[in-house]
Short mmCIF file of C-alpha atoms in Angstrom, two decimals:
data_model
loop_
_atom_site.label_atom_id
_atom_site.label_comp_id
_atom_site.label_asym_id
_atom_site.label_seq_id
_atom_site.Cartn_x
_atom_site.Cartn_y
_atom_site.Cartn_z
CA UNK A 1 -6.27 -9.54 11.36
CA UNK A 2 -3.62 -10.70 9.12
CA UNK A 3 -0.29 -9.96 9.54
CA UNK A 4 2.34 -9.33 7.24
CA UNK A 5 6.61 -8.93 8.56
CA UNK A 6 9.15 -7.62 6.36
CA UNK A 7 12.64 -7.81 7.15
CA UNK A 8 15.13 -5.99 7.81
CA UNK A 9 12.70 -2.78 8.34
CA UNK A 10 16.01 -0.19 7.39
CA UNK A 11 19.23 -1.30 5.61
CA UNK A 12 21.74 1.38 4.51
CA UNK A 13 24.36 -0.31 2.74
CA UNK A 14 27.33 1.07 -0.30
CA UNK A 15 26.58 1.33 -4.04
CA UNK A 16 26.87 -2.07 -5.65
CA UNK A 17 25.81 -4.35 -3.32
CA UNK A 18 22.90 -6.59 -3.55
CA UNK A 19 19.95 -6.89 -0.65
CA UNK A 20 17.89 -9.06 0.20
CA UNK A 21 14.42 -7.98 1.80
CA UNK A 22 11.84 -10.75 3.20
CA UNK A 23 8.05 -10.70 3.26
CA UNK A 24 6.35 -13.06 5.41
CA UNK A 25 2.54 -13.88 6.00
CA UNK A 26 2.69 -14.65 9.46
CA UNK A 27 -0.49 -16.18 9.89
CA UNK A 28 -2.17 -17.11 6.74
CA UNK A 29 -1.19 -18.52 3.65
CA UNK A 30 -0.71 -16.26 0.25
CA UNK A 31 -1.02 -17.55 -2.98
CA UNK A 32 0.39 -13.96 -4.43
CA UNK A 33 2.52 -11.13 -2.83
CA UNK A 34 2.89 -7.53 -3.84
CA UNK A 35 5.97 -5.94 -4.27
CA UNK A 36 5.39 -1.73 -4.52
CA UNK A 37 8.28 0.99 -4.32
CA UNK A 38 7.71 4.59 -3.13
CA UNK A 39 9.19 7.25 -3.21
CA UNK A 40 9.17 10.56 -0.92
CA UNK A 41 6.29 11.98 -1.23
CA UNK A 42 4.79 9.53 -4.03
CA UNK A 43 2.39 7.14 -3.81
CA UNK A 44 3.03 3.42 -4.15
CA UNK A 45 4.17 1.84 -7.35
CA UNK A 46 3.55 -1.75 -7.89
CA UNK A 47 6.97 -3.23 -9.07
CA UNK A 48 6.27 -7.33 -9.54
CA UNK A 49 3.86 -9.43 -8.75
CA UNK A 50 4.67 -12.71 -7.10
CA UNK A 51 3.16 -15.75 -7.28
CA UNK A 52 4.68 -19.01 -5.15
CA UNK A 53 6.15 -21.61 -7.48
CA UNK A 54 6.33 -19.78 -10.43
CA UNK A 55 7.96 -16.53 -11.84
CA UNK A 56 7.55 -13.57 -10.56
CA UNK A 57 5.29 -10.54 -13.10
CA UNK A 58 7.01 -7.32 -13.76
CA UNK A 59 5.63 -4.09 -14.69
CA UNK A 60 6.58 -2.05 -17.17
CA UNK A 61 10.05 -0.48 -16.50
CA UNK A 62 11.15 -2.55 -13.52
CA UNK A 63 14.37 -4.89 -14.16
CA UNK A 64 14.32 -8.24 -13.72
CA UNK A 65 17.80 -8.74 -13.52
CA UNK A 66 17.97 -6.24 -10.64
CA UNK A 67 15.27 -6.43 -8.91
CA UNK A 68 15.30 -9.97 -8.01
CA UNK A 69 11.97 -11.78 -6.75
CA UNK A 70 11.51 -15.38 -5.21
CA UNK A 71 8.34 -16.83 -3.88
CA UNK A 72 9.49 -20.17 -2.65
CA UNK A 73 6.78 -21.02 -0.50
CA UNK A 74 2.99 -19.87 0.24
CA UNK A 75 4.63 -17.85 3.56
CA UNK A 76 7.90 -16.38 2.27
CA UNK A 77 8.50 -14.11 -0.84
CA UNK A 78 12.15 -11.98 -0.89
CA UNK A 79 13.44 -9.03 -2.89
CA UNK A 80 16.88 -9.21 -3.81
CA UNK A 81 18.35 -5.65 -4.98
CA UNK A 82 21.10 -6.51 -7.21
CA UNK A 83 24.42 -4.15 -7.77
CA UNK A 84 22.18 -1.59 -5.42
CA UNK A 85 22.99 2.00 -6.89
CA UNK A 86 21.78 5.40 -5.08
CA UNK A 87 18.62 5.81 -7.33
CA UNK A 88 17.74 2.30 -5.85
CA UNK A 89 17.07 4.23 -2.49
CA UNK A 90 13.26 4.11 -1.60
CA UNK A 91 10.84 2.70 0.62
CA UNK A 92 9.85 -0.67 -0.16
CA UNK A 93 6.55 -2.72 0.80
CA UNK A 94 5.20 -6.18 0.42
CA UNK A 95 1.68 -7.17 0.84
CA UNK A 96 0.10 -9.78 0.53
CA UNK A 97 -3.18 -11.75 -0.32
CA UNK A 98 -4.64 -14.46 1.03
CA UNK A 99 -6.00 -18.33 -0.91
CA UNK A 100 -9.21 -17.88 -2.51
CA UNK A 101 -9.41 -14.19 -2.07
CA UNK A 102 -11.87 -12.97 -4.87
CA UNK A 103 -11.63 -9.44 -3.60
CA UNK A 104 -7.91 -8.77 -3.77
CA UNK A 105 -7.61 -7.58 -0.34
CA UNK A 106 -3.64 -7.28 0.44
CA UNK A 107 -2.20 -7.35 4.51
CA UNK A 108 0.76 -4.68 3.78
CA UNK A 109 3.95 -5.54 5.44
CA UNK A 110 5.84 -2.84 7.50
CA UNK A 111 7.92 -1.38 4.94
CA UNK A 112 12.20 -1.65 4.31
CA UNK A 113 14.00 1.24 3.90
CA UNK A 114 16.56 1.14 1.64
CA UNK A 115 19.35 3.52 1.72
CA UNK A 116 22.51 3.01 -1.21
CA UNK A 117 25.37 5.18 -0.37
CA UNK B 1 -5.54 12.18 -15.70
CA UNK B 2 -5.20 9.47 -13.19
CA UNK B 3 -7.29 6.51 -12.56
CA UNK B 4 -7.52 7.38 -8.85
CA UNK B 5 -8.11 11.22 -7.76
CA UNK B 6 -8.15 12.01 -4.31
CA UNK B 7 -9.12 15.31 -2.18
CA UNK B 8 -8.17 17.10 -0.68
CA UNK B 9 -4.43 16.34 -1.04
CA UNK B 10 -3.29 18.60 2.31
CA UNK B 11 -5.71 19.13 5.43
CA UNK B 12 -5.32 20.64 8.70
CA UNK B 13 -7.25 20.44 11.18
CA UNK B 14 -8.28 21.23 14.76
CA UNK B 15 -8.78 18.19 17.45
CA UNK B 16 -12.01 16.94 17.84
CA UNK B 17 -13.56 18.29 13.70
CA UNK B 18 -15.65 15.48 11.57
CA UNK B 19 -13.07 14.87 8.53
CA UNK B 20 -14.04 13.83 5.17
CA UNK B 21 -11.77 13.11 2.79
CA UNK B 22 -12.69 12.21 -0.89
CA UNK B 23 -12.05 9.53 -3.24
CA UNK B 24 -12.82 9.38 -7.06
CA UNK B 25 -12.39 6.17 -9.63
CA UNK B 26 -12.65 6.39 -13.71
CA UNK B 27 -12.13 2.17 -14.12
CA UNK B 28 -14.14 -0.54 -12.73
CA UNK B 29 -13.61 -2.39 -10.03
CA UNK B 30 -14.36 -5.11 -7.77
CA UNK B 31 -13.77 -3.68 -4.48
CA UNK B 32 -12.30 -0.33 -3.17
CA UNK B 33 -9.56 -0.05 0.02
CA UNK B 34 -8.95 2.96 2.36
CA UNK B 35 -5.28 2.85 3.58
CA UNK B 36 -3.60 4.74 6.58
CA UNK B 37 0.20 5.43 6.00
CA UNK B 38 1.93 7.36 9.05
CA UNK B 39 5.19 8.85 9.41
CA UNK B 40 7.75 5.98 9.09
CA UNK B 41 5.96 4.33 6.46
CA UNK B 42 3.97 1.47 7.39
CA UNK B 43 0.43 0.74 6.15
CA UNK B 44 -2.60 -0.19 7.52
CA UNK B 45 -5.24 -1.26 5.90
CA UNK B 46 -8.42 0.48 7.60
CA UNK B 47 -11.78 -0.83 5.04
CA UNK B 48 -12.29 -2.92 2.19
CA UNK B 49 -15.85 -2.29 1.16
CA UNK B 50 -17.60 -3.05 -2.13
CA UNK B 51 -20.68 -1.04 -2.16
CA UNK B 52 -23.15 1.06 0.96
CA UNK B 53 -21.35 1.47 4.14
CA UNK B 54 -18.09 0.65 6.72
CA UNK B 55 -17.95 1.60 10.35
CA UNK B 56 -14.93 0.80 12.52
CA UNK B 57 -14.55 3.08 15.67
CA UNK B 58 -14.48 6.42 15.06
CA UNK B 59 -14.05 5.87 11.13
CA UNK B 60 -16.51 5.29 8.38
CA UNK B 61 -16.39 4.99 4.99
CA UNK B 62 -18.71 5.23 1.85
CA UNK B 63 -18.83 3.98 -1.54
CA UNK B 64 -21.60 4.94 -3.94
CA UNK B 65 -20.86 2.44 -7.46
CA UNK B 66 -22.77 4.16 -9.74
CA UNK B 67 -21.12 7.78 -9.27
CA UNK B 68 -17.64 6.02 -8.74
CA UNK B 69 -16.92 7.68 -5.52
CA UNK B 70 -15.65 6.78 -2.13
CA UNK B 71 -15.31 8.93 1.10
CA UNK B 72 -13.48 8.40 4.33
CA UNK B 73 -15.08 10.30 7.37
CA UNK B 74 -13.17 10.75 10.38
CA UNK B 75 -15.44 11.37 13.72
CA UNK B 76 -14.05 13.89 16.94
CA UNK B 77 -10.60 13.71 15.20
CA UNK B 78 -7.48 13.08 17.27
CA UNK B 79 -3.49 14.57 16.42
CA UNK B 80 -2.72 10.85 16.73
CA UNK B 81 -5.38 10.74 13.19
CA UNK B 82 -2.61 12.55 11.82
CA UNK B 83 -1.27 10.76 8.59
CA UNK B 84 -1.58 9.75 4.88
CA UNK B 85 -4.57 8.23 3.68
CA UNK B 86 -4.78 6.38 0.52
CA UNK B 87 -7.68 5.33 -1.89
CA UNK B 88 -6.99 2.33 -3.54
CA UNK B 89 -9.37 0.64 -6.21
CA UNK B 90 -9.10 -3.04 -7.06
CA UNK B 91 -9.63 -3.81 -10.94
CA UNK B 92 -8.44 -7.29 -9.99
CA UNK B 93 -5.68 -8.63 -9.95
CA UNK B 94 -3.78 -5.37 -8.62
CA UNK B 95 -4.63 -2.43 -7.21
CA UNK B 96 -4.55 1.56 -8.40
CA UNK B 97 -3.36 4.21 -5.64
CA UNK B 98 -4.11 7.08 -5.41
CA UNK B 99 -1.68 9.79 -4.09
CA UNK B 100 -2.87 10.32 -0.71
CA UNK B 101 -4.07 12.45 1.39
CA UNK B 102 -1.97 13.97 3.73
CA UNK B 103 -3.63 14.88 7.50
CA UNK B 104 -3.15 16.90 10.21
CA UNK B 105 -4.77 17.07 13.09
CA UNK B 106 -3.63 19.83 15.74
CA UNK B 107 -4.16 19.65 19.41
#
């Protein structure tokens, strides 16, 4: 099946510096990636969507400023957490979907832990 | 009330019991995924299915359109079963979650 690698799986870093967190389609090409936050004990929240070449969509309530997306090619999409704060600790996941998917099925990456001190 | 409503949202249960778990969908949508989360986080995406019937293993799942309802049956369960499972429903272009439910099998 597809695969889907995030990197760096668990970064703990201090309160107001920025992190960057890669998604990469390993062995398929996506047209769009998924970013989603959760939160202990929540269930996913879909934060931006990403779509290579062009501007990333936010949802409702999710900074642009801060939360920083680039989707520079059909492989690569990164998360940048700018000024990281302690309420910016969660769980973060990419996925991703493949050209010419009709169906909207998403490969989910691994998952970075983010922990602001 | 949310889009997605799952059930139960806790189970226990002993090794080797048939495990249903429910899933239940108020929006239309073009296809329907049943997700495995364990401890740690990562996800795995177990079926996509759009209508009748998925078998993979020891793991099927249903969907029935009209009623808006999807189930996930586990067969002979195993403690390594043990983990979140998530209904997701695809009104395209994203997906709705649902919050999971959370499985335990004991030896």
């Amino acid at each position: 099946g597809a695969v889907v690698s995030q990197h760096p799986s668990r970064v703990i870093c201090k309160s107001g510096t920025s992190v960057k967190i890669e998604c990469r389609s390993l062995d398929f090409q996506a047209t769009t990636m998924f970013w989603y936050r959760q939160f202990p004990k929540q269930s996913l929240m879909l934060m931006a969507t990403s779509n290579e070449g062009s501007k990333a969509t936010y949802e409702q309530g999710v900074e642009k400023d801060k939360f920083l997306i680039n989707h520079a090619s059909l492989t690569l999409s990164t998360l940048t957490v700018t000024s990281a704060h302690p309420e910016d600790s969660s769980f973060y996941i990419c996925s991703a979907r493949a050209l010419a998917d009709s169906y909207n099925e998403q490969f989910f990456g691994p998952g970075t832990r983010l922990t602001v001190l | 009330k949310n889009e997605v409503e799952q059930s139960p949202q806790n189970l226990t249960a002993q090794e080797g019991e048939f495990i249903t778990i429910n899933c239940s969908y108020s929006v239309g949508i073009s296809a329907l995924h049943w997700l495995q989360q364990h401890p740690g986080g990562g996800i795995v995406s177990l079926f996509m299915l759009s209508s009748g019937k998925k078998k993979h293993g020891r793991l099927i799942a249903t969907i029935n359109i009209q009623e808006k309802h999807s189930s996930l049956h586990i067969t002979a369960s195993h403690p390594r079963d043990s983990a979140v499972y998530i209904c997701a429903v695809s009104p395209y272009p994203k997906l709705i979650f649902g919050t999971g439910t959370l499985l335990a099998v004991q030896p």
